[in-house]
Short mmCIF file of C-alpha atoms in Angstrom, two decimals:
data_model
loop_
_atom_site.label_atom_id
_atom_site.label_comp_id
_atom_site.label_asym_id
_atom_site.label_seq_id
_atom_site.Cartn_x
_atom_site.Cartn_y
_atom_site.Cartn_z
CA MET I 189 36.43 68.21 122.63
CA LYS I 190 37.98 70.76 120.28
CA VAL I 191 37.27 70.27 116.60
CA LEU I 192 40.32 71.03 114.47
CA SER I 193 39.82 73.31 111.52
CA HIS I 194 40.93 72.37 108.01
CA SER I 195 43.93 74.71 108.21
CA GLU I 196 45.03 73.14 111.50
CA LEU I 197 44.83 69.65 110.02
CA GLU I 198 47.16 70.57 107.14
CA GLU I 199 50.79 69.64 107.59
CA PRO I 200 53.37 72.44 107.33
CA LYS I 201 54.65 72.89 103.81
CA GLN I 202 58.09 71.40 103.32
CA VAL I 203 60.63 73.30 101.25
CA HIS I 204 62.39 71.06 98.74
CA PRO I 205 66.05 70.43 99.74
CA PHE I 206 67.29 71.55 96.30
CA ARG I 207 65.47 74.86 96.67
CA GLN I 208 66.93 75.33 100.12
CA THR I 209 70.43 74.66 98.84
CA LEU I 210 69.98 76.89 95.80
CA SER I 211 68.64 79.69 97.99
CA ALA I 212 71.59 79.34 100.37
CA TYR I 213 74.15 79.64 97.56
CA ILE I 214 72.32 82.58 95.98
CA ASN I 215 72.43 84.24 99.39
CA LEU I 216 76.25 83.97 99.31
CA MET I 217 76.19 86.19 96.20
CA LYS I 218 74.41 88.99 98.13
CA PRO I 219 71.77 89.48 95.41
CA HIS I 220 70.50 92.81 96.81
CA VAL I 221 73.98 94.28 96.27
CA THR I 222 74.53 92.53 92.94
CA VAL I 223 71.30 93.93 91.46
CA LEU I 224 72.46 97.51 92.13
CA LEU I 225 75.82 96.81 90.45
CA LEU I 226 74.12 95.27 87.43
CA GLY I 227 71.85 98.29 87.16
CA THR I 228 74.83 100.63 86.87
CA THR I 229 76.42 98.25 84.34
CA VAL I 230 73.39 98.39 82.03
CA ALA I 231 73.20 102.14 82.46
CA ALA I 232 76.85 102.52 81.47
CA MET I 233 76.22 100.40 78.37
CA ALA I 234 73.30 102.63 77.37
CA ILE I 235 75.31 105.79 78.04
CA ALA I 236 78.28 104.53 76.02
CA GLY I 237 76.11 103.44 73.09
CA ARG I 238 73.51 106.24 73.31
CA GLY I 239 70.91 103.52 73.70
CA LEU I 240 70.92 99.84 74.61
CA PRO I 241 73.10 97.65 72.37
CA ASN I 242 71.86 94.29 71.07
CA LEU I 243 70.16 92.05 73.60
CA GLY I 244 72.75 89.28 73.31
CA LEU I 245 75.59 91.60 74.37
CA VAL I 246 73.53 92.97 77.28
CA LEU I 247 72.64 89.49 78.55
CA ALA I 248 76.24 88.23 78.25
CA THR I 249 77.55 91.29 80.09
CA LEU I 250 74.95 90.95 82.82
CA LEU I 251 75.62 87.23 83.23
CA GLY I 252 79.37 87.78 83.48
CA GLY I 253 78.88 90.76 85.77
CA ALA I 254 76.52 88.85 88.06
CA MET I 255 79.02 86.01 88.31
CA ALA I 256 81.87 88.44 89.05
CA ALA I 257 79.92 90.26 91.77
CA GLY I 258 78.68 86.95 93.18
CA SER I 259 82.22 85.59 93.24
CA ALA I 260 83.58 88.57 95.18
CA ASN I 261 80.67 88.46 97.62
CA ALA I 262 80.85 84.69 98.18
CA ILE I 263 84.59 84.83 98.90
CA ASN I 264 83.95 87.81 101.17
CA CYS I 265 81.37 85.72 103.07
CA TYR I 266 83.93 82.93 103.45
CA ILE I 267 86.62 85.27 104.82
CA ASP I 268 84.25 87.21 107.08
CA ARG I 269 82.28 84.23 108.40
CA ASP I 270 83.68 84.76 111.91
CA ILE I 271 82.52 88.36 112.25
CA ASP I 272 79.27 87.63 110.39
CA GLN I 273 78.35 85.32 113.28
CA ILE I 274 78.67 88.25 115.70
CA MET I 275 76.85 90.99 113.82
CA GLY I 276 73.07 90.91 113.99
CA ARG I 277 72.75 92.19 110.42
CA THR I 278 74.69 89.23 109.01
CA GLN I 279 73.89 86.32 111.32
CA ARG I 280 71.23 84.97 108.95
CA ARG I 281 73.64 84.67 106.03
CA SER I 282 74.30 81.19 104.67
CA LEU I 283 77.64 80.55 106.40
CA PRO I 284 76.85 81.85 109.92
CA SER I 285 73.51 80.04 109.87
CA GLY I 286 75.16 76.78 108.80
CA ARG I 287 73.23 76.39 105.55
CA VAL I 288 76.49 76.23 103.59
CA GLN I 289 79.84 74.92 104.81
CA PRO I 290 82.97 77.10 104.44
CA VAL I 291 84.96 75.06 101.89
CA PRO I 292 82.06 74.60 99.42
CA ALA I 293 81.35 78.35 99.74
CA LEU I 294 84.96 79.18 98.85
CA ILE I 295 84.94 76.77 95.90
CA PHE I 296 81.65 78.28 94.74
CA GLY I 297 83.10 81.80 94.88
CA ILE I 298 86.29 80.89 93.01
CA GLY I 299 84.31 78.94 90.42
CA LEU I 300 82.00 81.87 89.79
CA GLY I 301 84.99 84.14 89.25
CA ALA I 302 86.53 81.77 86.70
CA LEU I 303 83.22 81.39 84.86
CA SER I 304 82.75 85.14 84.86
CA PHE I 305 86.09 85.67 83.12
CA ILE I 306 85.30 82.99 80.51
CA VAL I 307 81.82 84.36 79.75
CA LEU I 308 83.01 87.94 79.39
CA ALA I 309 86.15 87.07 77.41
CA VAL I 310 84.29 84.79 74.97
CA PHE I 311 80.96 86.59 74.53
CA VAL I 312 81.88 90.23 75.26
CA ASN I 313 85.57 91.17 75.07
CA LEU I 314 88.84 90.60 76.90
CA LEU I 315 88.95 94.13 78.36
CA SER I 316 85.64 93.73 80.18
CA ALA I 317 86.75 90.31 81.46
CA CYS I 318 90.01 91.73 82.84
CA LEU I 319 88.21 94.65 84.48
CA ALA I 320 85.73 92.32 86.19
CA MET I 321 88.50 90.02 87.38
CA GLY I 322 90.45 93.02 88.67
CA ALA I 323 87.39 94.09 90.69
CA ILE I 324 87.11 90.61 92.25
CA LEU I 325 90.77 90.55 93.24
CA PHE I 326 90.62 94.10 94.60
CA TYR I 327 87.51 93.40 96.67
CA VAL I 328 88.94 90.18 98.11
CA PHE I 329 92.58 91.04 98.71
CA VAL I 330 92.63 94.83 99.14
CA TYR I 331 89.26 95.48 100.83
CA THR I 332 88.25 92.26 102.61
CA MET I 333 91.67 90.95 103.63
CA GLY I 334 93.64 94.19 103.79
CA LEU I 335 91.44 97.13 104.78
CA LYS I 336 88.17 96.04 106.35
CA ARG I 337 89.61 94.99 109.72
CA ASN I 338 92.55 97.40 109.77
CA SER I 339 91.54 100.88 108.61
CA ALA I 340 88.75 103.38 109.12
CA GLN I 341 89.24 104.24 105.44
CA ASN I 342 88.14 100.73 104.46
CA ILE I 343 84.97 101.90 102.73
CA VAL I 344 86.65 104.80 100.93
CA ILE I 345 89.35 102.74 99.21
CA GLY I 346 87.31 99.56 99.05
CA GLY I 347 84.59 101.44 97.18
CA ALA I 348 86.71 101.22 94.05
CA ALA I 349 85.63 97.58 93.59
CA GLY I 350 81.96 98.54 93.46
CA SER I 351 82.75 101.28 90.96
CA VAL I 352 84.27 98.96 88.35
CA PRO I 353 80.97 97.58 86.90
CA VAL I 354 80.39 100.85 85.03
CA LEU I 355 83.80 100.39 83.39
CA VAL I 356 82.84 96.82 82.48
CA GLY I 357 79.60 98.06 80.92
CA TRP I 358 81.30 100.83 78.94
CA ALA I 359 84.10 98.49 77.79
CA ALA I 360 81.52 95.91 76.70
CA VAL I 361 80.11 98.37 74.17
CA THR I 362 83.22 100.26 73.02
CA ASN I 363 86.13 97.97 74.01
CA SER I 364 87.70 101.04 75.62
CA VAL I 365 87.66 103.03 78.85
CA PRO I 366 87.59 106.75 77.97
CA LEU I 367 87.61 109.68 80.39
CA ALA I 368 83.79 109.83 80.50
CA ALA I 369 83.74 106.25 81.82
CA ILE I 370 86.29 107.20 84.48
CA TRP I 371 83.94 109.95 85.70
CA LEU I 372 81.12 107.41 86.01
CA PHE I 373 83.53 105.34 88.09
CA ALA I 374 84.28 108.41 90.22
CA ILE I 375 80.58 109.11 90.84
CA ILE I 376 80.09 105.67 92.41
CA PHE I 377 83.43 105.92 94.22
CA TYR I 378 82.45 109.18 95.96
CA TRP I 379 78.88 108.00 96.50
CA THR I 380 80.04 104.97 98.50
CA PRO I 381 81.29 106.68 101.72
CA PRO I 382 78.12 108.68 102.48
CA HIS I 383 76.02 105.61 101.73
CA PHE I 384 77.91 103.15 103.92
CA TRP I 385 78.85 105.57 106.67
CA ALA I 386 75.14 106.37 107.08
CA LEU I 387 74.58 102.62 107.52
CA SER I 388 77.50 102.38 109.95
CA LEU I 389 75.88 105.04 112.14
CA LEU I 390 72.78 102.85 112.31
CA ILE I 391 74.61 99.62 113.20
CA LYS I 392 77.60 101.02 115.10
CA LYS I 393 77.12 98.53 117.96
CA ASP I 394 77.40 95.62 115.53
CA TYR I 395 80.75 96.87 114.27
CA GLU I 396 81.94 97.44 117.84
CA LYS I 397 81.06 93.84 118.80
CA ALA I 398 82.86 92.49 115.73
CA ASN I 399 85.84 94.81 116.25
CA VAL I 400 85.55 96.22 112.73
CA PRO I 401 87.14 99.71 112.59
CA MET I 402 84.34 101.54 110.82
CA MET I 403 84.59 105.31 111.15
CA PRO I 404 81.94 105.78 113.89
CA VAL I 405 83.75 103.18 116.02
CA VAL I 406 87.25 104.59 115.51
CA LEU I 407 86.74 108.34 115.08
CA GLY I 408 83.29 108.81 116.58
CA GLU I 409 79.85 109.68 115.27
CA ALA I 410 80.49 113.44 115.04
CA GLU I 411 83.46 112.96 112.70
CA THR I 412 81.49 110.45 110.65
CA ARG I 413 78.74 113.02 110.16
CA ARG I 414 81.31 115.60 109.04
CA GLN I 415 82.82 113.11 106.60
CA ILE I 416 79.39 112.31 105.15
CA PHE I 417 78.86 116.02 104.53
CA PHE I 418 82.35 116.41 103.01
CA TYR I 419 81.94 113.46 100.64
CA SER I 420 78.47 114.66 99.66
CA LEU I 421 80.10 117.89 98.50
CA LEU I 422 82.79 115.97 96.64
CA LEU I 423 80.15 113.80 94.98
CA PHE I 424 78.25 116.90 93.87
CA ALA I 425 81.42 118.35 92.33
CA VAL I 426 82.25 115.11 90.52
CA THR I 427 78.77 114.86 88.99
CA MET I 428 79.23 118.33 87.50
CA MET I 429 82.23 117.17 85.47
CA LEU I 430 80.12 115.26 82.96
CA PHE I 431 78.36 118.50 82.05
CA LEU I 432 81.56 120.54 81.98
CA MET I 433 83.11 117.95 79.64
CA HIS I 434 80.05 118.30 77.34
CA THR I 435 79.27 114.61 77.82
CA MET I 436 75.85 115.51 79.26
CA SER I 437 73.41 118.34 78.48
CA TYR I 438 71.49 120.87 80.54
CA LEU I 439 68.84 118.25 81.29
CA TYR I 440 71.43 116.25 83.21
CA LEU I 441 72.81 119.40 84.86
CA VAL I 442 69.45 120.40 86.31
CA GLY I 443 68.71 116.88 87.52
CA ALA I 444 72.17 116.38 89.03
CA VAL I 445 71.96 119.71 90.87
CA ILE I 446 68.57 118.77 92.35
CA LEU I 447 69.58 115.24 93.33
CA GLY I 448 72.92 116.34 94.76
CA GLY I 449 71.39 119.32 96.51
CA ILE I 450 68.95 117.06 98.34
CA LEU I 451 71.81 114.84 99.53
CA ILE I 452 73.81 117.85 100.73
CA TYR I 453 70.76 119.21 102.56
CA MET I 454 70.28 115.86 104.29
CA SER I 455 73.95 115.71 105.27
CA ILE I 456 73.66 119.22 106.78
CA ARG I 457 70.65 118.10 108.80
CA LEU I 458 72.66 115.07 109.90
CA LEU I 459 75.34 117.41 111.30
CA THR I 460 72.89 119.09 113.63
CA ASP I 461 70.50 116.22 114.45
CA ARG I 462 72.04 113.57 116.67
CA SER I 463 69.20 111.06 116.28
CA LYS I 464 69.34 108.11 113.88
CA ASN I 465 66.56 109.51 111.71
CA TRP I 466 68.70 111.44 109.24
CA ALA I 467 71.29 108.67 108.98
CA ARG I 468 68.45 106.29 108.08
CA THR I 469 67.06 108.80 105.57
CA ILE I 470 70.46 109.32 103.91
CA PHE I 471 71.02 105.57 103.63
CA TRP I 472 67.62 105.14 101.96
CA TYR I 473 67.94 108.21 99.75
CA SER I 474 71.48 107.37 98.60
CA ASN I 475 70.18 104.18 96.97
CA CYS I 476 67.49 106.19 95.18
CA TYR I 477 70.06 108.86 94.29
CA LEU I 478 72.38 106.43 92.51
CA ALA I 479 69.56 104.84 90.54
CA ALA I 480 68.10 108.24 89.64
CA ILE I 481 71.31 109.91 88.48
CA PHE I 482 72.24 106.98 86.25
CA ALA I 483 68.71 106.88 84.82
CA LEU I 484 69.05 110.61 84.18
CA MET I 485 72.33 110.04 82.31
CA VAL I 486 70.72 107.38 80.14
CA VAL I 487 67.79 109.61 79.22
CA ASP I 488 70.10 112.56 78.55
CA ARG I 489 72.38 110.57 76.22
CA ILE I 490 69.47 109.04 74.31
CA LEU I 491 67.63 112.34 73.83
CA PHE I 492 70.61 114.61 73.26
#
């Protein structure tokens, strides 16, 4: 007769229903995406103020920004729940997996958006609240409902929504959106296509199954590689503007040239290497690139 060990006698640990529900709703907010947006928001605040402003303003801006990003993402999950069931990358999300029902998800998303506007308007300023609300509406109506299923340029134009958090951060500190803030917006805007097109090369079959007209599906992988190279060049040019405007110093210039040069080199390798390796490398590096160049801006503005 087999003698059961102590570990075999233990019953499986049960996850508390409240924790399961909370986790499911947090998943609707796409926290991995939201964290990146909040990082650029804080960076923009530090750049605008040449150092972090008071903690209360930072926390209020982050709370409102997290709610705004979570609202847009939750509503996006509601609208895209049909194609999320088809794509392997998204099948484990809360709606396709049945952990949250569609109507509560939609109410949750709308509620987050309303709360975001209230928090930012009351504790930050009206400009930042309007910018955040504009980003939600753009992401839902222009990108998700208008472009995503109808145009290969969905990521290019839709990237504007993900670029707005830097404007929110700058406006939170100065209650204005000067030209320097617009160039921060432009950096994220031109960063978005190489980042997401690299991902689309990796999961092209998913987009084909879901009938989403991402560039590799509509125009082919070769054209997507060329577009990644082209937008990498545009991104490099845009990053130079902050130095030419005397917003950033030579420290930033050297760092931006190195970071951008690496991305351009990778995109050149992607043109000649038909394997998935360089697409995977660009997708990984582009995340590091965005974090690094904004960190560089913060250091530059604080020191110089």
